[in-house]
Short mmCIF file of C-alpha atoms and ligand atoms in Angstrom, two decimals:
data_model
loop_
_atom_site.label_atom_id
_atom_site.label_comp_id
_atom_site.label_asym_id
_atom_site.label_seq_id
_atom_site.Cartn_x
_atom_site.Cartn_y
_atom_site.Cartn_z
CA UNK K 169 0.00 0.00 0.00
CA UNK K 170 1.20 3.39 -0.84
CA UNK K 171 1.71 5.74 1.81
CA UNK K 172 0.70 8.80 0.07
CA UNK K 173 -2.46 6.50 -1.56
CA UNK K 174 -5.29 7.86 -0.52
CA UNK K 175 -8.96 6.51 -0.97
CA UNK K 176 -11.59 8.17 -3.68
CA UNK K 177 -14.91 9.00 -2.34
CA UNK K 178 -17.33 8.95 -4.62
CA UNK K 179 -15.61 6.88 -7.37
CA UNK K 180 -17.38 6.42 -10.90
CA UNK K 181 -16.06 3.12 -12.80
CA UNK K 182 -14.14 5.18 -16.17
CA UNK K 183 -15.51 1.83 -18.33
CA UNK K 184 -19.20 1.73 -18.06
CA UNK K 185 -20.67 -1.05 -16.40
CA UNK K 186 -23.94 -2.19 -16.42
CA UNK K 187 -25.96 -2.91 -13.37
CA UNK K 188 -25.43 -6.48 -12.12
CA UNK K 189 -28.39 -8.82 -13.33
CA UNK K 190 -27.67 -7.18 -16.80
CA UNK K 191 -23.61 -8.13 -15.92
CA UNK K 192 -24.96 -11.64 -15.14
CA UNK K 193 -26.97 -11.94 -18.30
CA UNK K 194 -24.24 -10.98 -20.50
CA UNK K 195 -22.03 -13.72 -19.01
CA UNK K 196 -24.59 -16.16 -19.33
CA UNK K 197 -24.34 -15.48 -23.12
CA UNK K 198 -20.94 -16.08 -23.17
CA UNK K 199 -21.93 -19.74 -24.25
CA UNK K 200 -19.19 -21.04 -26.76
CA UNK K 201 -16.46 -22.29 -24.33
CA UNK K 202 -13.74 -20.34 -24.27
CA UNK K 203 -12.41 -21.99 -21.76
CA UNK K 204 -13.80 -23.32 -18.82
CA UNK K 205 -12.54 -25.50 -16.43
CA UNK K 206 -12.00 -29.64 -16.87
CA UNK K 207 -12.16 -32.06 -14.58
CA UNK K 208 -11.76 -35.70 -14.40
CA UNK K 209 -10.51 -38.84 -12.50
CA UNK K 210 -9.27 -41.92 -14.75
CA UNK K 211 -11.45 -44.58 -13.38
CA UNK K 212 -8.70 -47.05 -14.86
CA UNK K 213 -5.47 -48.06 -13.90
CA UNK K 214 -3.93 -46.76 -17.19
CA UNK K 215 -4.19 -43.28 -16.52
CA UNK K 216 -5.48 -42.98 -20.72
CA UNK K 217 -7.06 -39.37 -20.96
CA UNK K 218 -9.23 -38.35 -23.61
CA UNK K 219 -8.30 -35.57 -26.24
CA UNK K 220 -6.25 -32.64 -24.92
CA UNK K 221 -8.39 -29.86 -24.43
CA UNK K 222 -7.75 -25.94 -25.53
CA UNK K 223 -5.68 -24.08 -23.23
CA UNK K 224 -6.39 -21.06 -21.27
CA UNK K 225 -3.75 -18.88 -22.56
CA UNK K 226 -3.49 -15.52 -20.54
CA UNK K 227 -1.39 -13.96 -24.39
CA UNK K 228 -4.08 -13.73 -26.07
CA UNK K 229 -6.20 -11.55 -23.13
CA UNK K 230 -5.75 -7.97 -23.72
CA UNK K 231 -2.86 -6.40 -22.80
CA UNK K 232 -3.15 -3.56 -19.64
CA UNK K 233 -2.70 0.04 -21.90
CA UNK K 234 1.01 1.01 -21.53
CA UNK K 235 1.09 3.79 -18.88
CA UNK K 236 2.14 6.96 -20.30
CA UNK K 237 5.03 9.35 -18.48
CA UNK K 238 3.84 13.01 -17.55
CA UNK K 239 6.44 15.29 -17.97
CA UNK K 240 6.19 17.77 -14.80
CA UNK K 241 4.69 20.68 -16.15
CA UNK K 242 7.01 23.44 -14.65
CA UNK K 243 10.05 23.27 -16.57
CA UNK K 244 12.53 25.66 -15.83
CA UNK K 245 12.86 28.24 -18.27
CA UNK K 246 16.37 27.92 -18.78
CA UNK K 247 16.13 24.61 -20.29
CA UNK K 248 16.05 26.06 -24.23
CA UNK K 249 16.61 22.72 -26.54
CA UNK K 250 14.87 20.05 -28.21
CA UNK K 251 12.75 17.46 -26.33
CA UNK K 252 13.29 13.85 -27.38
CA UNK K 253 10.90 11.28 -25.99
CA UNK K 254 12.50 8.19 -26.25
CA UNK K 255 10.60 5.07 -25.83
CA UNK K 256 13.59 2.04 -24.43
CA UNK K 257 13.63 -0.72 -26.44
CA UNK K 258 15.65 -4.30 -25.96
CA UNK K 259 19.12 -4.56 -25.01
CA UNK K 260 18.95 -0.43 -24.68
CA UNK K 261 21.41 1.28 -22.39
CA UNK K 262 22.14 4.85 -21.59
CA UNK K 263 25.14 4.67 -23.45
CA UNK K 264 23.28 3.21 -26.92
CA UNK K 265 20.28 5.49 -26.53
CA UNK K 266 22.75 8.64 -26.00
CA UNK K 267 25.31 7.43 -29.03
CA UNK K 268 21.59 6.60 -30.97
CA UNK K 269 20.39 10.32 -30.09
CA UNK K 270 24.06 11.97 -30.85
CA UNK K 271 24.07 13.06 -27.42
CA UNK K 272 27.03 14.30 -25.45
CA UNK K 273 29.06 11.29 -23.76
CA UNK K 274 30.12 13.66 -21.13
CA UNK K 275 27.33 14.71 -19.93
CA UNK K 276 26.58 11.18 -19.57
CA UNK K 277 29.04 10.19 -17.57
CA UNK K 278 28.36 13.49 -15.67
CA UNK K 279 25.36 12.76 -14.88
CA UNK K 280 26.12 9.20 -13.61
CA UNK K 281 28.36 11.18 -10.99
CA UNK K 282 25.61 12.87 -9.68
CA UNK K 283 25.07 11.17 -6.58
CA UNK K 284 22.09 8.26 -6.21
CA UNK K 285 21.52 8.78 -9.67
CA UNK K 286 23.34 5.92 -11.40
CA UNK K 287 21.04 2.68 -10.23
CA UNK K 288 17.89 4.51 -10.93
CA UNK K 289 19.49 5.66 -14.76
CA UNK K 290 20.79 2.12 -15.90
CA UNK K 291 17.81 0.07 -15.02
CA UNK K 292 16.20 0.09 -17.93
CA UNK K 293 13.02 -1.82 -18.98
CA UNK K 294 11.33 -2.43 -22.17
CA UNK K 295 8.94 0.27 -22.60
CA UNK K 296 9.80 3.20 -20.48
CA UNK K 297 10.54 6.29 -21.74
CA UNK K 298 13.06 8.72 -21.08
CA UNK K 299 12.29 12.59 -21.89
CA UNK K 300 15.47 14.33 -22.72
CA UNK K 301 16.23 17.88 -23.87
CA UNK K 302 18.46 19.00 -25.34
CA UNK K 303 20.75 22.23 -27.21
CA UNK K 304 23.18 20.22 -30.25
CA UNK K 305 23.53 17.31 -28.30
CA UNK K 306 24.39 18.95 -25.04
CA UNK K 307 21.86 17.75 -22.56
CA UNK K 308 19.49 20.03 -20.63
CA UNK K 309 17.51 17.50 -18.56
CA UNK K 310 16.60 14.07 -18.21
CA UNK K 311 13.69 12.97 -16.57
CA UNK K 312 12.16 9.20 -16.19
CA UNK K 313 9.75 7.53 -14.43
CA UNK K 314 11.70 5.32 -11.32
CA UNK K 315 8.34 4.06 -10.12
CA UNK K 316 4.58 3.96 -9.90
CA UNK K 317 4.99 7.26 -7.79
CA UNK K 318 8.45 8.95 -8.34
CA UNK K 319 10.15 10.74 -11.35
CA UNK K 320 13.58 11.45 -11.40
CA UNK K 321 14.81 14.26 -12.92
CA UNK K 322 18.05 15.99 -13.97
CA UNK K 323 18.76 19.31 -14.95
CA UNK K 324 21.74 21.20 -16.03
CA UNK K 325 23.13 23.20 -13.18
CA UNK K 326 26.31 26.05 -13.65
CA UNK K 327 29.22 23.43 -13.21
CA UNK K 328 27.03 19.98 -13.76
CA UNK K 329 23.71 18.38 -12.97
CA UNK K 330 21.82 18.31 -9.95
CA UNK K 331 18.97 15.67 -9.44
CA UNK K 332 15.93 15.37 -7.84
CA UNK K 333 12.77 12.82 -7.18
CA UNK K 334 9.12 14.51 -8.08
CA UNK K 335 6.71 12.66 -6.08
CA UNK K 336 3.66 11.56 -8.31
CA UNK K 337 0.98 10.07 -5.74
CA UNK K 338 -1.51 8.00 -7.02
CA UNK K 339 -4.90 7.86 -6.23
CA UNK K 340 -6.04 4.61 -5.61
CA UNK K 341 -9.59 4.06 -5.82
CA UNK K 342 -12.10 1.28 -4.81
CA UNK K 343 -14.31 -1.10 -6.82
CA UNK K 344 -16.52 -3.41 -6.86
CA UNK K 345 -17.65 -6.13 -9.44
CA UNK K 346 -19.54 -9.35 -9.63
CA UNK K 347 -19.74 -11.91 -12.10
CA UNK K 348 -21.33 -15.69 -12.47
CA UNK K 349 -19.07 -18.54 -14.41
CA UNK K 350 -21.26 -20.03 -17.24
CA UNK K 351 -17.86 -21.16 -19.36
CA UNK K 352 -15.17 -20.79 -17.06
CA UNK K 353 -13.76 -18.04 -14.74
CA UNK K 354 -11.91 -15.69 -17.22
CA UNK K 355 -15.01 -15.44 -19.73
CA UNK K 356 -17.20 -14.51 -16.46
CA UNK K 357 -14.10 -11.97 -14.64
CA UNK K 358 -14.17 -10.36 -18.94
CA UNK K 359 -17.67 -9.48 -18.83
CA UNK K 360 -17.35 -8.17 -15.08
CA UNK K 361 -14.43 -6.26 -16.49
CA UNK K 362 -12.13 -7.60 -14.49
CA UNK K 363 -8.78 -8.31 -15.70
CA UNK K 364 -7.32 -11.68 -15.71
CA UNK K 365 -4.46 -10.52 -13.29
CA UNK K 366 -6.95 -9.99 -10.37
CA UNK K 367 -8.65 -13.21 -11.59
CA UNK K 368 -4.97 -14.89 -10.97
CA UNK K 369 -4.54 -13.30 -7.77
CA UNK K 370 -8.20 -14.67 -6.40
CA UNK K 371 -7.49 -18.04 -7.45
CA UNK K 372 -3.27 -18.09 -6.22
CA UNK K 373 -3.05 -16.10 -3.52
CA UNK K 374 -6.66 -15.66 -1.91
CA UNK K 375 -8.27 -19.07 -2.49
CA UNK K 376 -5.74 -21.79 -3.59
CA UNK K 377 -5.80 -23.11 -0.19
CA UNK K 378 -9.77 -23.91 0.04
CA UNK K 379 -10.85 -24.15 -3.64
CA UNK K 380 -9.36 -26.24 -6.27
CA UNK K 381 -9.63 -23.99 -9.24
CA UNK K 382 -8.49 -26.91 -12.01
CA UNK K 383 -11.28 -28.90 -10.64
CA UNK K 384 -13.69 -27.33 -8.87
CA UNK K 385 -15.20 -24.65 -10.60
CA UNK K 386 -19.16 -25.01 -12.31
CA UNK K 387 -21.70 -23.10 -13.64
CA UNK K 388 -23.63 -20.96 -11.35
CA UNK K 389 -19.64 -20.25 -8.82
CA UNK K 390 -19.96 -16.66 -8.00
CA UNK K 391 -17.44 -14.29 -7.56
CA UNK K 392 -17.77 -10.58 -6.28
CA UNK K 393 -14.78 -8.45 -5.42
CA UNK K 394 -13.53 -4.75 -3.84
CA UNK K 395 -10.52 -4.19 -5.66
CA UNK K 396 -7.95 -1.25 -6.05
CA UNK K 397 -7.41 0.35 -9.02
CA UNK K 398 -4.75 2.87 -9.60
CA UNK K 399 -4.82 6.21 -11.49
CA UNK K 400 -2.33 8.59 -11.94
CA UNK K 401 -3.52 13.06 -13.14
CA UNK K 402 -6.98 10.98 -13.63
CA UNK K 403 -5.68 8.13 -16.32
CA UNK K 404 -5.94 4.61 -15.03
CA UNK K 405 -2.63 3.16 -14.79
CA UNK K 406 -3.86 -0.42 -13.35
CA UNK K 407 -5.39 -2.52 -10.99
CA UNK K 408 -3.80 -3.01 -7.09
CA UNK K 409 -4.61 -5.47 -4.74
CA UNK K 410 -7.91 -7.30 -4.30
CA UNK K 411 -8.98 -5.89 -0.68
CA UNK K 412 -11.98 -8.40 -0.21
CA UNK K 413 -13.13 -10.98 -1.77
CA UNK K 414 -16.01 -13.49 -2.17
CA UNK K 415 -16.09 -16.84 -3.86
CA UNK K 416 -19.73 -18.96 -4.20
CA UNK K 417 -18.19 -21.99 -5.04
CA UNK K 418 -21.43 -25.27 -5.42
CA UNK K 419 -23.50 -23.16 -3.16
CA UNK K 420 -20.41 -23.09 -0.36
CA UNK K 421 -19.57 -19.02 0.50
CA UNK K 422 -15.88 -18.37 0.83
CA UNK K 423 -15.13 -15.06 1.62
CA UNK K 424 -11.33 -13.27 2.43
CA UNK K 425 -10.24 -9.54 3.17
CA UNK K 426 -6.91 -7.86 2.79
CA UNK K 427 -5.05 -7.30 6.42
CA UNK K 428 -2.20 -4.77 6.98
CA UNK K 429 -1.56 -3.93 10.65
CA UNK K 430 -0.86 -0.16 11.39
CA UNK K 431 2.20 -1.24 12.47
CA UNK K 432 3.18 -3.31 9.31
CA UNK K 433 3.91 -6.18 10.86
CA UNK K 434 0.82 -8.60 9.40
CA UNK K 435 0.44 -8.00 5.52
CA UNK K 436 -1.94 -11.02 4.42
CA UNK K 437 -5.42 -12.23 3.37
CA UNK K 438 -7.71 -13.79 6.22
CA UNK K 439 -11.02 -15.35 6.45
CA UNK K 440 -14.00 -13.44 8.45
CA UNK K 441 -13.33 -15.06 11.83
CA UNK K 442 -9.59 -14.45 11.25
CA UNK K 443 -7.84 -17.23 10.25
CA UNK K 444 -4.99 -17.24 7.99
CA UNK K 445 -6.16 -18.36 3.77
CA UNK K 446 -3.01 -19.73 3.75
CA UNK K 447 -2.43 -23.53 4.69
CA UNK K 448 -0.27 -26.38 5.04
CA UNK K 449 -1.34 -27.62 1.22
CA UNK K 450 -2.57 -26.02 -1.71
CA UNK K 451 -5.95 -27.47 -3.09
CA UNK K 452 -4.32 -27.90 -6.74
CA UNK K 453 -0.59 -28.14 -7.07
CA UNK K 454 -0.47 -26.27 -10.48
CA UNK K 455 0.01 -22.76 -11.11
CA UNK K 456 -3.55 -22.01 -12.20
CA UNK K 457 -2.56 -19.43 -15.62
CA UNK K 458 -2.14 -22.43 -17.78
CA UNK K 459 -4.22 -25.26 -17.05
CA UNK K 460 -6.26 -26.33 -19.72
CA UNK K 461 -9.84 -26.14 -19.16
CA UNK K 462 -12.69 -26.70 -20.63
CA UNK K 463 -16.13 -27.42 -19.08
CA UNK K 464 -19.54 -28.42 -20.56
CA UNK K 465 -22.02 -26.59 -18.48
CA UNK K 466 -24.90 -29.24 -19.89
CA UNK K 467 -23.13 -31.76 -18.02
CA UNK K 468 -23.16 -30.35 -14.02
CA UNK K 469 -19.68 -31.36 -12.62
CA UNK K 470 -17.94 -34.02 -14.83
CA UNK K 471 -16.46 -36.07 -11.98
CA UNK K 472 -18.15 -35.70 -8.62
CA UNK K 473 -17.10 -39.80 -8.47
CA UNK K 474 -13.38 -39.08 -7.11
CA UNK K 475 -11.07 -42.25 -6.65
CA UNK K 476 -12.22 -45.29 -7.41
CA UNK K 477 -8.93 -47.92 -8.63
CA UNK K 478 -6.88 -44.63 -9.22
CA UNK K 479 -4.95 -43.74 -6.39
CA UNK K 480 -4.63 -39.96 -7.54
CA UNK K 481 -6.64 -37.09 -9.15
CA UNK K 482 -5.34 -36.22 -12.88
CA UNK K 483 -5.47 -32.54 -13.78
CA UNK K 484 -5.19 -32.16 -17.58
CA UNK K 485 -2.95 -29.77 -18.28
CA UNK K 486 -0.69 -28.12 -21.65
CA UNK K 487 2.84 -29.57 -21.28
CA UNK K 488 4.96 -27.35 -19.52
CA UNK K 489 2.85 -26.04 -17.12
CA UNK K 490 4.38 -25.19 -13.76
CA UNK K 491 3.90 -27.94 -10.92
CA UNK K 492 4.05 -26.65 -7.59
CA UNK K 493 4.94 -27.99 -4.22
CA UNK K 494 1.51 -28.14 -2.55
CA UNK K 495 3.29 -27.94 0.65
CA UNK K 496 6.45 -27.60 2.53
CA UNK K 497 8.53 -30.30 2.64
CA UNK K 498 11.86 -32.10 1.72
CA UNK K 499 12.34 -34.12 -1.94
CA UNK K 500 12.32 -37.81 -1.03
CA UNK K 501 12.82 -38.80 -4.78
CA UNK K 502 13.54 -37.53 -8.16
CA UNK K 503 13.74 -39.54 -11.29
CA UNK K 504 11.73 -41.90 -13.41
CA UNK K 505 9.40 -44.87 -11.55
CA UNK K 506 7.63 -47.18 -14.12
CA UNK K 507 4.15 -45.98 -14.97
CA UNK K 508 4.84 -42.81 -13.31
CA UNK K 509 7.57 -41.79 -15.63
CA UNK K 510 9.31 -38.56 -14.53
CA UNK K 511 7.75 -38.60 -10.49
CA UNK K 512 8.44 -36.24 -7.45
CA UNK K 513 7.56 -37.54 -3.80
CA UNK K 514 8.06 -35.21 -1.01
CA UNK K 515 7.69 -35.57 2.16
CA UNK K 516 5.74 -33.18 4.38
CA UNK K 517 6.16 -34.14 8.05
CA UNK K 518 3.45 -35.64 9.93
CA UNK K 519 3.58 -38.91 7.57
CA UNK K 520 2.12 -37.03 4.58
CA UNK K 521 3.94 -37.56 1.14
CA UNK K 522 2.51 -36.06 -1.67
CA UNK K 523 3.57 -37.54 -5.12
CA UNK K 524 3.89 -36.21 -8.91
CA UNK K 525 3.73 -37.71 -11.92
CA UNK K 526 4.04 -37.78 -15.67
CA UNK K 527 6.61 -34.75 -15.73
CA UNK K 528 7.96 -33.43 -18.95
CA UNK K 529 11.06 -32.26 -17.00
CA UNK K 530 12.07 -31.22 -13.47
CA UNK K 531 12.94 -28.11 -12.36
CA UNK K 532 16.34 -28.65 -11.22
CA UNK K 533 15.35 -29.96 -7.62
CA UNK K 534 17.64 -32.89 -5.99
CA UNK K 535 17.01 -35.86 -3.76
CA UNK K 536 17.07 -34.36 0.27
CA UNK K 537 16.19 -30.90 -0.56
CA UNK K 538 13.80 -28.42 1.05
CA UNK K 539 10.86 -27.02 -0.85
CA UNK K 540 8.57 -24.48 -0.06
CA UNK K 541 5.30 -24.27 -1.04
CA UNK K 542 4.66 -23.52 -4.08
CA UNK K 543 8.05 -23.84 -5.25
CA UNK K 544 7.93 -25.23 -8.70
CA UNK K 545 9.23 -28.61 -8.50
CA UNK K 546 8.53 -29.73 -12.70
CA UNK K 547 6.36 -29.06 -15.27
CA UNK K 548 3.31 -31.12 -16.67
CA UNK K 549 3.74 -34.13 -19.01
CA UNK K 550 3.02 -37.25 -20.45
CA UNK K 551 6.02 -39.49 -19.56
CA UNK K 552 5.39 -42.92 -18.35
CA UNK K 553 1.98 -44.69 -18.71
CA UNK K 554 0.14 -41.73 -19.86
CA UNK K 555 -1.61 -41.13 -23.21
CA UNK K 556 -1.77 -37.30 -22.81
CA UNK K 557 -0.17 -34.05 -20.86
CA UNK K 558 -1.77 -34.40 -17.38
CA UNK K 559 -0.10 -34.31 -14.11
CA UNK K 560 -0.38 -37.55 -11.48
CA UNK K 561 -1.11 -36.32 -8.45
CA UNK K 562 -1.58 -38.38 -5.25
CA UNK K 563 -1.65 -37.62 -1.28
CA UNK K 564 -0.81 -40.33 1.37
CA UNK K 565 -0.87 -40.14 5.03
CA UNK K 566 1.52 -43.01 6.85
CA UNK K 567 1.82 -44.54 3.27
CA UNK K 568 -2.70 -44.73 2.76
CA UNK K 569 -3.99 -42.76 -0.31
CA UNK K 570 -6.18 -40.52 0.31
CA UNK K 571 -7.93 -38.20 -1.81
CA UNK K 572 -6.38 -35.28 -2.22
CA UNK K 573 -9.60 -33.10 -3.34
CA UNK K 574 -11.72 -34.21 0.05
CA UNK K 575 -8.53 -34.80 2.76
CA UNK K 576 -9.14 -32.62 5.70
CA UNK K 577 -6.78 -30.44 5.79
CA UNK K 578 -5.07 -28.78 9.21
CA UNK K 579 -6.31 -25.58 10.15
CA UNK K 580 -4.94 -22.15 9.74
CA UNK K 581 -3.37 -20.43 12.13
CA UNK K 582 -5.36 -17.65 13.57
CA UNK K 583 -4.30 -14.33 13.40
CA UNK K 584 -2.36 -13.29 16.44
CA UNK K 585 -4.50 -11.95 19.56
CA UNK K 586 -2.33 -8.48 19.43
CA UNK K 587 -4.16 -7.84 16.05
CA UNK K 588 -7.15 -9.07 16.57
CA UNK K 589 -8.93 -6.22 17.62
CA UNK K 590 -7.62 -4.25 14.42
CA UNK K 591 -8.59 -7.24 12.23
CA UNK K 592 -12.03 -7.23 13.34
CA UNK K 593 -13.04 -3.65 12.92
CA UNK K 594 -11.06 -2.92 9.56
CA UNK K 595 -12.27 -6.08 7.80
CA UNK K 596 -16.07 -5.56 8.91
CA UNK K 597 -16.08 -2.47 7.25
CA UNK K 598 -14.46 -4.14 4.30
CA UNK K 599 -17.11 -6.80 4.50
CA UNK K 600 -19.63 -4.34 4.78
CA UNK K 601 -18.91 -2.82 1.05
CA UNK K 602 -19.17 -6.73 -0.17
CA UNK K 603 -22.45 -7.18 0.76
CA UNK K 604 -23.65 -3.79 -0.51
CA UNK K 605 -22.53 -4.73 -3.57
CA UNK K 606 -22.37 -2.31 -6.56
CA UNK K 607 -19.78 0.57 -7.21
CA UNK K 608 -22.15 3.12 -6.42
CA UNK K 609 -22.02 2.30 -2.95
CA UNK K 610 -18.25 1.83 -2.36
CA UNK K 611 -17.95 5.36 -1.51
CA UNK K 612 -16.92 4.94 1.90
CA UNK K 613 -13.03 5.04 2.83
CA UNK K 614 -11.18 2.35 4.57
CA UNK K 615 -9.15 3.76 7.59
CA UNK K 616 -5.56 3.25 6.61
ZN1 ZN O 752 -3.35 -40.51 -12.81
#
């Protein structure tokens, strides 16, 4: 959260939106699958899948507009010269771009000198763009966006340069959208216009611990969300953090809301009552942009029969997509096992082992390492007995499969009594704009 961020009262969405049974109907027309979301357990022992299914692919989404840099209006006046707005392209340095513009090399390196100004010159990215001006080459300032909310910028002094950081708070404003899934979650999140980065950070960092997004999600899931989104001299620049969230997955409510303590020392999401999202294992063990998916909403749920002779669930997936530790633990093997071709087991503590199968590759783990969760530990497959891309995935407790879609899980930790207090006020207001519901209504400013 910025500092200097404050909350917009009254906020009016720039895109139009229309109210939300109109927002619902329009997803519910959204009938050709894009992509929706497959599910299925091989009944058989040969772990045969059917025909690879079209892949989610978040390329093809539209990009986020490219942010534009505002040159500080009040230039001094002594700055006579021509402006060049240069636009960095790949493999760019200061050194190209000034040899490319015919730019003086001295005043390069001159400016370089100027104290705390070398990091923030040389790190270039794709994209930015550096305003310089100029009198035959001899440079009168340089000024470039350093980040979301500073400017640097040099100016020609009597015997050098001097520098100095323009502040350029944004104004971060509240919304709040809705959608149902007909087809799958992105289709549903377009039509709610809401981009598929804030659909990636519902499903991996707010509710990858409760709800299986490869597998779970049906016609008629709900989402609704209050969300930041960031604008900079009134132009949108992009979306922040989702600051509470609600997920209506087969009738079940799961609902979340941003935390940060005054004191910055608790930064997370937590349920209602408190507790911690995160747990000891993630539902699905794949990173979620890439699965394939496809769902036919005719057809409810297409497995609700989970593990008959199969001892795992299969996730159908393109090859290559990441695999991810669904917990902490330590590798207990690496390397090819029969049927399983490429495999990972690791072992959690507690007796739990969780095993992968049917890699294309590893990642570079080794035998009697630690992983984290949601380290990526290989990528999706079809080595060993397996007819298509799909990753093997199976959960055992003292060396007993269980299923890893209905295996209670432990609890989260609460959040810490010192905070609780905090918690409980800030989020109920937060909860509060949820059930409202409607951006008309989020007018009302979190305490920050
Ligand atoms: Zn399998």
């Amino acid at each position: 959260m910025q500092p200097s961020a404050r909350t917009a009262f009254d906020y009016k969405p720039q895109n139009s939106r229309s109210p939300n049974h109109a927002r619902w109907f329009i997803s519910g027309l959204l009938l050709p699958l894009i992509g929706g979301i497959v599910a299925y357990t091989v009944a058989t022992q040969d772990d045969s899948i059917g025909t690879p299914r079209q892949a989610i692919s978040l390329d093809t989404l539209p990009p986020i507009p490219m942010e534009q840099v505002t040159i500080p209006a009040a230039m001094p006046p002594s700055l006579l010269g021509d402006t060049v707005e240069y636009v960095v392209r790949r493999n760019d340095t200061m050194d190209r771009i000034f040899r490319q513009l015919k730019l003086n090399l001295t005043d390069l390196a001159t400016i370089r000198d100027v104290p705390s100004v070398q990091a923030s010159l040389d790190q270039l990215r794709v994209g930015d763009i550096i305003t310089l001006v100029h009198d035959e080459g001899l440079v009168q300032s340089l000024t470039r966006r350093i980040s979301e909310t500073e400017i640097l910028s040099v100016t020609r002094v009597n015997e050098g340069f001097k520098s100095e950081v323009i502040e350029t708070p944004l104004d971060i404003q509240e919304v709040q959208a809705e959608g149902t899934i007909d087809s799958s979650l992105f289709v549903a999140a377009r039509a709610a216009g809401i981009s598929p980065e804030l659909i990636l950070q519902l499903a991996n960092d707010i509710f990858g611990w409760e709800i299986d997004f490869a597998l779970d999600i049906q016609p008629g899931d709900k989402f609704n969300l209050v969300y930041e989104q960031k604008y900079r001299d009134g132009k949108f620049i992009g979306n922040g953090r989702i600051l509470a969230a609600d997920f209506i997955n087969n009738g079940t409510l799961h609902r979340a809301v941003w935390f940060e303590s005054k004191d910055g020392q608790v930064a997370d999401y937590f349920a209602p009552d408190g507790r911690s999202m995160r747990r000891a294992f993630l539902r699905a063990p794949l990173e979620f942009t890439r699965i394939s998916s496809n769902f036919n909403p005719k057809r409810r749920h297409p497995i609700l029969n989970t593990i008959r002779a199969h001892k795992g669930v299969d996730y159908a997936a393109s090859t290559g997509t990441v695999i991810k530790a669904a917990g902490d633990g330590r590798v207990a093997f690496v390397g090819t096992k029969g049927g399983y071709g490429r495999v990972v087991v690791l072992e959690h503590g507690g007796g739990v082992e969780t095993l992968y199968g049917h890699m294309s590759r590893f990642s570079g783990i080794r035998k009697g390492q630690r992983v984290r969760q949601g380290t990526t530990i290989g990528f999706v497959g079809s080595s060993g007995a397996a007819t298509g891309p799909h990753l093997h995935y199976e959960y055992l407790v003292n060396g007993v499969h269980k299923n890893p879609r209905t295996v209670r899980l432990p609890d989260a930790a609460p959040i810490s009594d010192g905070y609780r207090a905090e918690f409980l006020a800030r989020s109920g207001l937060m909860f509060a704009k949820l059930d409202r519901g409607g951006a008309a209504t989020v007018a009302s400013a979190l305490p920050r």
